[in-house]
Protein backbone atom coordinates (compact mmCIF):
# COMPACT_ATOMS: atom_id res chain seq x y z
CA UNK A 1 0.00 0.00 0.00
CA UNK A 2 1.24 3.51 -0.75
CA UNK A 3 2.48 5.60 2.11
CA UNK A 4 0.07 8.51 2.29
CA UNK A 5 2.57 10.52 4.34
CA UNK A 6 4.96 10.62 1.39
CA UNK A 7 5.85 13.85 -0.33
CA UNK A 8 3.79 12.87 -3.35
CA UNK A 9 0.87 10.94 -1.85
CA UNK A 10 -1.56 9.27 -4.24
CA UNK A 11 -1.82 12.39 -6.37
CA UNK A 12 -5.05 12.92 -8.28
CA UNK A 13 -5.49 9.71 -10.22
CA UNK A 14 -5.84 6.85 -7.73
CA UNK A 15 -3.60 3.83 -7.25
CA UNK A 16 -2.67 2.78 -10.82
CA UNK A 17 -1.41 6.15 -12.15
CA UNK A 18 0.54 6.56 -8.88
CA UNK A 19 2.01 3.05 -9.17
CA UNK A 20 2.80 3.20 -12.91
CA UNK A 21 4.41 6.65 -12.55
CA UNK A 22 6.90 5.14 -10.08
CA UNK A 23 7.49 1.92 -12.06
CA UNK A 24 8.09 3.90 -15.28
CA UNK A 25 10.33 6.35 -13.40
CA UNK A 26 12.41 3.50 -11.96
CA UNK A 27 12.80 1.84 -15.38
CA UNK A 28 13.72 5.20 -16.94
CA UNK A 29 16.69 5.59 -14.60
CA UNK A 30 18.32 2.68 -16.46
CA UNK A 31 16.99 3.44 -19.95
CA UNK A 32 17.89 7.16 -19.82
CA UNK A 33 21.27 6.17 -18.35
CA UNK A 34 22.00 3.92 -21.38
CA UNK A 35 20.61 6.54 -23.81
CA UNK A 36 22.67 9.42 -22.38
CA UNK A 37 25.80 7.29 -22.12
CA UNK A 38 25.54 6.28 -25.80
CA UNK A 39 24.80 9.84 -26.91
CA UNK A 40 27.19 11.81 -24.72
CA UNK A 41 30.06 9.60 -23.58
CA UNK A 42 30.43 6.58 -25.87
CA UNK A 43 32.99 7.58 -28.48
CA UNK A 44 33.96 10.74 -26.58
CA UNK A 45 37.63 9.74 -26.53
CA UNK A 46 37.59 9.27 -30.32
CA UNK A 47 36.22 12.82 -30.73
CA UNK A 48 38.76 14.27 -28.29
CA UNK A 49 41.59 12.42 -30.10
CA UNK A 50 40.34 13.76 -33.44
CA UNK A 51 39.59 10.26 -34.78
CA UNK A 52 35.90 11.14 -35.14
CA UNK A 53 34.46 14.55 -35.99
CA UNK A 54 31.34 14.57 -33.80
CA UNK A 55 29.77 12.39 -31.11
CA UNK A 56 26.39 11.91 -32.75
CA UNK A 57 26.18 11.38 -36.49
CA UNK A 58 23.51 9.81 -38.70
CA UNK A 59 25.67 6.78 -39.49
CA UNK A 60 26.52 6.25 -35.80
CA UNK A 61 22.83 6.22 -34.84
CA UNK A 62 22.00 3.96 -37.79
CA UNK A 63 24.70 1.45 -36.86
CA UNK A 64 23.52 1.47 -33.24
CA UNK A 65 19.92 0.82 -34.31
CA UNK A 66 21.07 -2.16 -36.39
CA UNK A 67 21.37 -3.99 -33.06
CA UNK A 68 18.22 -5.55 -31.61
CA UNK A 69 19.13 -4.55 -28.05
CA UNK A 70 19.19 -0.85 -28.95
CA UNK A 71 15.94 -1.13 -30.92
CA UNK A 72 14.28 -2.58 -27.80
CA UNK A 73 15.88 0.07 -25.54
CA UNK A 74 14.87 2.98 -27.78
CA UNK A 75 11.24 1.89 -28.32
CA UNK A 76 10.86 1.12 -24.59
CA UNK A 77 12.45 4.47 -23.77
CA UNK A 78 10.13 6.36 -26.13
CA UNK A 79 7.00 4.70 -24.69
CA UNK A 80 8.01 4.96 -21.02
CA UNK A 81 9.41 8.48 -21.19
CA UNK A 82 6.20 9.73 -22.85
CA UNK A 83 4.03 7.92 -20.28
CA UNK A 84 6.10 9.28 -17.38
CA UNK A 85 6.46 12.82 -18.77
CA UNK A 86 2.80 13.26 -19.68
CA UNK A 87 1.67 11.58 -16.42
CA UNK A 88 3.82 14.03 -14.48
CA UNK A 89 2.57 16.95 -16.58
CA UNK A 90 -1.02 15.84 -15.88
CA UNK A 91 -0.35 15.89 -12.12
CA UNK A 92 1.15 19.39 -12.30
CA UNK A 93 -1.70 20.71 -14.48
CA UNK A 94 -4.39 19.23 -12.21
CA UNK A 95 -2.79 20.77 -9.14
CA UNK A 96 -3.62 24.12 -10.71
CA UNK A 97 -7.11 25.03 -9.48
CA UNK A 98 -8.93 26.02 -12.70
CA UNK A 99 -7.76 22.84 -14.50
CA UNK A 100 -8.87 20.50 -11.71
CA UNK A 101 -12.50 20.61 -12.88
CA UNK A 102 -11.39 19.69 -16.42
CA UNK A 103 -9.61 16.52 -15.31
CA UNK A 104 -11.18 14.32 -18.00
CA UNK A 105 -10.38 16.72 -20.86
CA UNK A 106 -6.81 17.21 -19.64
CA UNK A 107 -6.29 13.43 -19.40
CA UNK A 108 -7.77 12.75 -22.85
CA UNK A 109 -5.73 15.59 -24.40
CA UNK A 110 -2.50 14.25 -22.92
CA UNK A 111 -3.30 10.66 -23.97
CA UNK A 112 -3.86 11.91 -27.53
CA UNK A 113 -0.61 13.92 -27.43
CA UNK A 114 1.21 10.82 -26.16
CA UNK A 115 -0.18 8.57 -28.91
CA UNK A 116 0.64 11.09 -31.68
CA UNK A 117 4.16 11.69 -30.32
CA UNK A 118 4.81 7.95 -29.91
CA UNK A 119 3.70 7.36 -33.52
CA UNK A 120 5.94 10.21 -34.75
CA UNK A 121 8.92 9.04 -32.66
CA UNK A 122 8.41 5.46 -33.90
CA UNK A 123 8.40 6.72 -37.49
CA UNK A 124 11.78 8.41 -36.86
CA UNK A 125 13.22 5.27 -35.23
CA UNK A 126 11.94 3.11 -38.10
CA UNK A 127 13.55 5.54 -40.54
CA UNK A 128 16.95 4.77 -38.97
CA UNK A 129 16.22 1.02 -38.71
CA UNK A 130 14.96 0.55 -42.27
CA UNK A 131 17.18 3.12 -44.04
CA UNK B 1 8.97 21.89 -5.94
CA UNK B 2 12.40 21.29 -7.53
CA UNK B 3 11.09 17.88 -8.72
CA UNK B 4 8.25 19.64 -10.54
CA UNK B 5 10.52 22.35 -12.01
CA UNK B 6 13.06 19.81 -13.32
CA UNK B 7 10.19 17.59 -14.51
CA UNK B 8 8.57 20.41 -16.50
CA UNK B 9 11.96 21.34 -17.95
CA UNK B 10 12.56 17.74 -18.98
CA UNK B 11 9.10 17.47 -20.59
CA UNK B 12 9.93 20.56 -22.67
CA UNK B 13 13.34 19.12 -23.57
CA UNK B 14 11.77 15.75 -24.51
CA UNK B 15 9.65 17.33 -27.24
CA UNK B 16 12.56 19.49 -28.50
CA UNK B 17 14.74 16.34 -28.53
CA UNK B 18 12.20 14.36 -30.57
CA UNK B 19 11.91 17.28 -33.04
CA UNK B 20 15.70 17.51 -33.38
CA UNK B 21 16.11 13.77 -33.97
CA UNK B 22 13.25 13.86 -36.48
CA UNK B 23 15.42 16.00 -38.78
CA UNK B 24 16.75 12.56 -39.84
CA UNK B 25 13.57 12.26 -41.90
CA UNK B 26 15.00 15.00 -44.16
CA UNK B 27 18.14 12.96 -44.77
CA UNK B 28 21.53 12.14 -43.31
CA UNK B 29 23.09 15.45 -44.37
CA UNK B 30 20.40 17.58 -42.68
CA UNK B 31 20.62 15.46 -39.51
CA UNK B 32 24.42 15.77 -39.36
CA UNK B 33 24.27 19.54 -40.03
CA UNK B 34 21.82 20.07 -37.15
CA UNK B 35 23.75 17.75 -34.79
CA UNK B 36 27.03 19.47 -35.63
CA UNK B 37 25.54 22.82 -34.56
CA UNK B 38 24.16 21.20 -31.38
CA UNK B 39 27.66 20.02 -30.44
CA UNK B 40 28.97 23.60 -30.28
CA UNK B 41 30.32 24.56 -26.82
CA UNK B 42 27.21 26.58 -25.88
CA UNK B 43 25.05 23.48 -26.37
CA UNK B 44 27.53 21.32 -24.42
CA UNK B 45 26.99 23.73 -21.50
CA UNK B 46 23.21 23.42 -21.94
CA UNK B 47 23.69 19.62 -22.02
CA UNK B 48 25.36 19.88 -18.60
CA UNK B 49 22.24 21.61 -17.21
CA UNK B 50 20.17 18.86 -18.82
CA UNK B 51 22.35 16.16 -17.21
CA UNK B 52 22.02 17.89 -13.81
CA UNK B 53 18.22 18.06 -14.17
CA UNK B 54 18.02 14.37 -15.20
CA UNK B 55 20.30 13.29 -12.36
CA UNK B 56 18.49 15.30 -9.68
CA UNK B 57 15.04 14.25 -10.97
CA UNK B 58 16.07 10.58 -11.02
CA UNK B 59 17.69 10.62 -7.58
CA UNK B 60 14.83 12.52 -5.99
CA UNK B 61 12.40 10.16 -7.73
CA UNK B 62 14.18 7.25 -6.02
CA UNK B 63 13.86 9.13 -2.72
CA UNK B 64 10.10 9.49 -3.31
CA UNK B 65 9.80 5.75 -4.10
CA UNK B 66 11.73 4.84 -0.93
CA UNK B 67 9.50 7.08 1.18
CA UNK B 68 6.38 5.62 -0.48
CA UNK B 69 7.70 2.19 0.55
CA UNK B 70 8.07 3.46 4.11
CA UNK B 71 11.88 3.69 3.99
CA UNK B 72 13.47 6.84 5.40
CA UNK B 73 10.15 8.57 6.14
CA UNK B 74 11.64 10.31 9.18
CA UNK B 75 14.79 11.31 7.26
CA UNK B 76 13.20 12.96 4.21
CA UNK B 77 15.15 16.20 4.64
CA UNK B 78 18.52 14.44 4.88
CA UNK B 79 17.71 12.35 1.80
CA UNK B 80 16.75 15.50 -0.11
CA UNK B 81 20.09 17.11 0.71
CA UNK B 82 21.88 13.87 -0.19
CA UNK B 83 20.24 14.05 -3.66
CA UNK B 84 21.52 17.61 -4.09
CA UNK B 85 25.04 16.74 -2.89
CA UNK B 86 25.31 13.64 -5.15
CA UNK B 87 24.00 15.68 -8.12
CA UNK B 88 26.45 18.54 -7.47
CA UNK B 89 29.43 16.21 -6.95
CA UNK B 90 28.67 14.12 -10.05
CA UNK B 91 28.15 17.25 -12.14
CA UNK B 92 31.48 18.65 -10.95
CA UNK B 93 33.20 15.53 -12.36
CA UNK B 94 31.12 15.51 -15.57
CA UNK B 95 31.83 19.23 -16.12
CA UNK B 96 35.54 18.63 -15.57
CA UNK B 97 35.63 15.82 -18.14
CA UNK B 98 33.45 17.82 -20.56
CA UNK B 99 35.84 20.77 -20.49
CA UNK B 100 37.72 19.69 -23.66
CA UNK B 101 34.38 19.76 -25.53
CA UNK B 102 33.56 23.25 -24.21
CA UNK B 103 36.96 24.77 -24.95
CA UNK B 104 37.72 23.07 -28.29
Coordinates of C-alpha atoms in Angstrom, one line a residue:
Chain A
X1 CA 0.0 0.0 0.0
X2 CA 1.2 3.5 -0.7
X3 CA 2.5 5.6 2.1
X4 CA 0.1 8.5 2.3
X5 CA 2.6 10.5 4.3
X6 CA 5.0 10.6 1.4
X7 CA 5.8 13.8 -0.3
X8 CA 3.8 12.9 -3.3
X9 CA 0.9 10.9 -1.9
X10 CA -1.6 9.3 -4.2
X11 CA -1.8 12.4 -6.4
X12 CA -5.0 12.9 -8.3
X13 CA -5.5 9.7 -10.2
X14 CA -5.8 6.9 -7.7
X15 CA -3.6 3.8 -7.3
X16 CA -2.7 2.8 -10.8
X17 CA -1.4 6.1 -12.1
X18 CA 0.5 6.6 -8.9
X19 CA 2.0 3.0 -9.2
X20 CA 2.8 3.2 -12.9
X21 CA 4.4 6.7 -12.6
X22 CA 6.9 5.1 -10.1
X23 CA 7.5 1.9 -12.1
X24 CA 8.1 3.9 -15.3
X25 CA 10.3 6.3 -13.4
X26 CA 12.4 3.5 -12.0
X27 CA 12.8 1.8 -15.4
X28 CA 13.7 5.2 -16.9
X29 CA 16.7 5.6 -14.6
X30 CA 18.3 2.7 -16.5
X31 CA 17.0 3.4 -19.9
X32 CA 17.9 7.2 -19.8
X33 CA 21.3 6.2 -18.4
X34 CA 22.0 3.9 -21.4
X35 CA 20.6 6.5 -23.8
X36 CA 22.7 9.4 -22.4
X37 CA 25.8 7.3 -22.1
X38 CA 25.5 6.3 -25.8
X39 CA 24.8 9.8 -26.9
X40 CA 27.2 11.8 -24.7
X41 CA 30.1 9.6 -23.6
X42 CA 30.4 6.6 -25.9
X43 CA 33.0 7.6 -28.5
X44 CA 34.0 10.7 -26.6
X45 CA 37.6 9.7 -26.5
X46 CA 37.6 9.3 -30.3
X47 CA 36.2 12.8 -30.7
X48 CA 38.8 14.3 -28.3
X49 CA 41.6 12.4 -30.1
X50 CA 40.3 13.8 -33.4
X51 CA 39.6 10.3 -34.8
X52 CA 35.9 11.1 -35.1
X53 CA 34.5 14.6 -36.0
X54 CA 31.3 14.6 -33.8
X55 CA 29.8 12.4 -31.1
X56 CA 26.4 11.9 -32.8
X57 CA 26.2 11.4 -36.5
X58 CA 23.5 9.8 -38.7
X59 CA 25.7 6.8 -39.5
X60 CA 26.5 6.2 -35.8
X61 CA 22.8 6.2 -34.8
X62 CA 22.0 4.0 -37.8
X63 CA 24.7 1.4 -36.9
X64 CA 23.5 1.5 -33.2
X65 CA 19.9 0.8 -34.3
X66 CA 21.1 -2.2 -36.4
X67 CA 21.4 -4.0 -33.1
X68 CA 18.2 -5.6 -31.6
X69 CA 19.1 -4.6 -28.0
X70 CA 19.2 -0.9 -29.0
X71 CA 15.9 -1.1 -30.9
X72 CA 14.3 -2.6 -27.8
X73 CA 15.9 0.1 -25.5
X74 CA 14.9 3.0 -27.8
X75 CA 11.2 1.9 -28.3
X76 CA 10.9 1.1 -24.6
X77 CA 12.4 4.5 -23.8
X78 CA 10.1 6.4 -26.1
X79 CA 7.0 4.7 -24.7
X80 CA 8.0 5.0 -21.0
X81 CA 9.4 8.5 -21.2
X82 CA 6.2 9.7 -22.9
X83 CA 4.0 7.9 -20.3
X84 CA 6.1 9.3 -17.4
X85 CA 6.5 12.8 -18.8
X86 CA 2.8 13.3 -19.7
X87 CA 1.7 11.6 -16.4
X88 CA 3.8 14.0 -14.5
X89 CA 2.6 16.9 -16.6
X90 CA -1.0 15.8 -15.9
X91 CA -0.4 15.9 -12.1
X92 CA 1.1 19.4 -12.3
X93 CA -1.7 20.7 -14.5
X94 CA -4.4 19.2 -12.2
X95 CA -2.8 20.8 -9.1
X96 CA -3.6 24.1 -10.7
X97 CA -7.1 25.0 -9.5
X98 CA -8.9 26.0 -12.7
X99 CA -7.8 22.8 -14.5
X100 CA -8.9 20.5 -11.7
X101 CA -12.5 20.6 -12.9
X102 CA -11.4 19.7 -16.4
X103 CA -9.6 16.5 -15.3
X104 CA -11.2 14.3 -18.0
X105 CA -10.4 16.7 -20.9
X106 CA -6.8 17.2 -19.6
X107 CA -6.3 13.4 -19.4
X108 CA -7.8 12.8 -22.9
X109 CA -5.7 15.6 -24.4
X110 CA -2.5 14.3 -22.9
X111 CA -3.3 10.7 -24.0
X112 CA -3.9 11.9 -27.5
X113 CA -0.6 13.9 -27.4
X114 CA 1.2 10.8 -26.2
X115 CA -0.2 8.6 -28.9
X116 CA 0.6 11.1 -31.7
X117 CA 4.2 11.7 -30.3
X118 CA 4.8 7.9 -29.9
X119 CA 3.7 7.4 -33.5
X120 CA 5.9 10.2 -34.7
X121 CA 8.9 9.0 -32.7
X122 CA 8.4 5.5 -33.9
X123 CA 8.4 6.7 -37.5
X124 CA 11.8 8.4 -36.9
X125 CA 13.2 5.3 -35.2
X126 CA 11.9 3.1 -38.1
X127 CA 13.6 5.5 -40.5
X128 CA 16.9 4.8 -39.0
X129 CA 16.2 1.0 -38.7
X130 CA 15.0 0.5 -42.3
X131 CA 17.2 3.1 -44.0
Chain B
X1 CA 9.0 21.9 -5.9
X2 CA 12.4 21.3 -7.5
X3 CA 11.1 17.9 -8.7
X4 CA 8.3 19.6 -10.5
X5 CA 10.5 22.3 -12.0
X6 CA 13.1 19.8 -13.3
X7 CA 10.2 17.6 -14.5
X8 CA 8.6 20.4 -16.5
X9 CA 12.0 21.3 -18.0
X10 CA 12.6 17.7 -19.0
X11 CA 9.1 17.5 -20.6
X12 CA 9.9 20.6 -22.7
X13 CA 13.3 19.1 -23.6
X14 CA 11.8 15.7 -24.5
X15 CA 9.6 17.3 -27.2
X16 CA 12.6 19.5 -28.5
X17 CA 14.7 16.3 -28.5
X18 CA 12.2 14.4 -30.6
X19 CA 11.9 17.3 -33.0
X20 CA 15.7 17.5 -33.4
X21 CA 16.1 13.8 -34.0
X22 CA 13.2 13.9 -36.5
X23 CA 15.4 16.0 -38.8
X24 CA 16.8 12.6 -39.8
X25 CA 13.6 12.3 -41.9
X26 CA 15.0 15.0 -44.2
X27 CA 18.1 13.0 -44.8
X28 CA 21.5 12.1 -43.3
X29 CA 23.1 15.5 -44.4
X30 CA 20.4 17.6 -42.7
X31 CA 20.6 15.5 -39.5
X32 CA 24.4 15.8 -39.4
X33 CA 24.3 19.5 -40.0
X34 CA 21.8 20.1 -37.1
X35 CA 23.7 17.8 -34.8
X36 CA 27.0 19.5 -35.6
X37 CA 25.5 22.8 -34.6
X38 CA 24.2 21.2 -31.4
X39 CA 27.7 20.0 -30.4
X40 CA 29.0 23.6 -30.3
X41 CA 30.3 24.6 -26.8
X42 CA 27.2 26.6 -25.9
X43 CA 25.0 23.5 -26.4
X44 CA 27.5 21.3 -24.4
X45 CA 27.0 23.7 -21.5
X46 CA 23.2 23.4 -21.9
X47 CA 23.7 19.6 -22.0
X48 CA 25.4 19.9 -18.6
X49 CA 22.2 21.6 -17.2
X50 CA 20.2 18.9 -18.8
X51 CA 22.3 16.2 -17.2
X52 CA 22.0 17.9 -13.8
X53 CA 18.2 18.1 -14.2
X54 CA 18.0 14.4 -15.2
X55 CA 20.3 13.3 -12.4
X56 CA 18.5 15.3 -9.7
X57 CA 15.0 14.3 -11.0
X58 CA 16.1 10.6 -11.0
X59 CA 17.7 10.6 -7.6
X60 CA 14.8 12.5 -6.0
X61 CA 12.4 10.2 -7.7
X62 CA 14.2 7.2 -6.0
X63 CA 13.9 9.1 -2.7
X64 CA 10.1 9.5 -3.3
X65 CA 9.8 5.8 -4.1
X66 CA 11.7 4.8 -0.9
X67 CA 9.5 7.1 1.2
X68 CA 6.4 5.6 -0.5
X69 CA 7.7 2.2 0.5
X70 CA 8.1 3.5 4.1
X71 CA 11.9 3.7 4.0
X72 CA 13.5 6.8 5.4
X73 CA 10.2 8.6 6.1
X74 CA 11.6 10.3 9.2
X75 CA 14.8 11.3 7.3
X76 CA 13.2 13.0 4.2
X77 CA 15.1 16.2 4.6
X78 CA 18.5 14.4 4.9
X79 CA 17.7 12.3 1.8
X80 CA 16.7 15.5 -0.1
X81 CA 20.1 17.1 0.7
X82 CA 21.9 13.9 -0.2
X83 CA 20.2 14.0 -3.7
X84 CA 21.5 17.6 -4.1
X85 CA 25.0 16.7 -2.9
X86 CA 25.3 13.6 -5.2
X87 CA 24.0 15.7 -8.1
X88 CA 26.5 18.5 -7.5
X89 CA 29.4 16.2 -7.0
X90 CA 28.7 14.1 -10.1
X91 CA 28.2 17.3 -12.1
X92 CA 31.5 18.7 -10.9
X93 CA 33.2 15.5 -12.4
X94 CA 31.1 15.5 -15.6
X95 CA 31.8 19.2 -16.1
X96 CA 35.5 18.6 -15.6
X97 CA 35.6 15.8 -18.1
X98 CA 33.4 17.8 -20.6
X99 CA 35.8 20.8 -20.5
X100 CA 37.7 19.7 -23.7
X101 CA 34.4 19.8 -25.5
X102 CA 33.6 23.3 -24.2
X103 CA 37.0 24.8 -25.0
X104 CA 37.7 23.1 -28.3

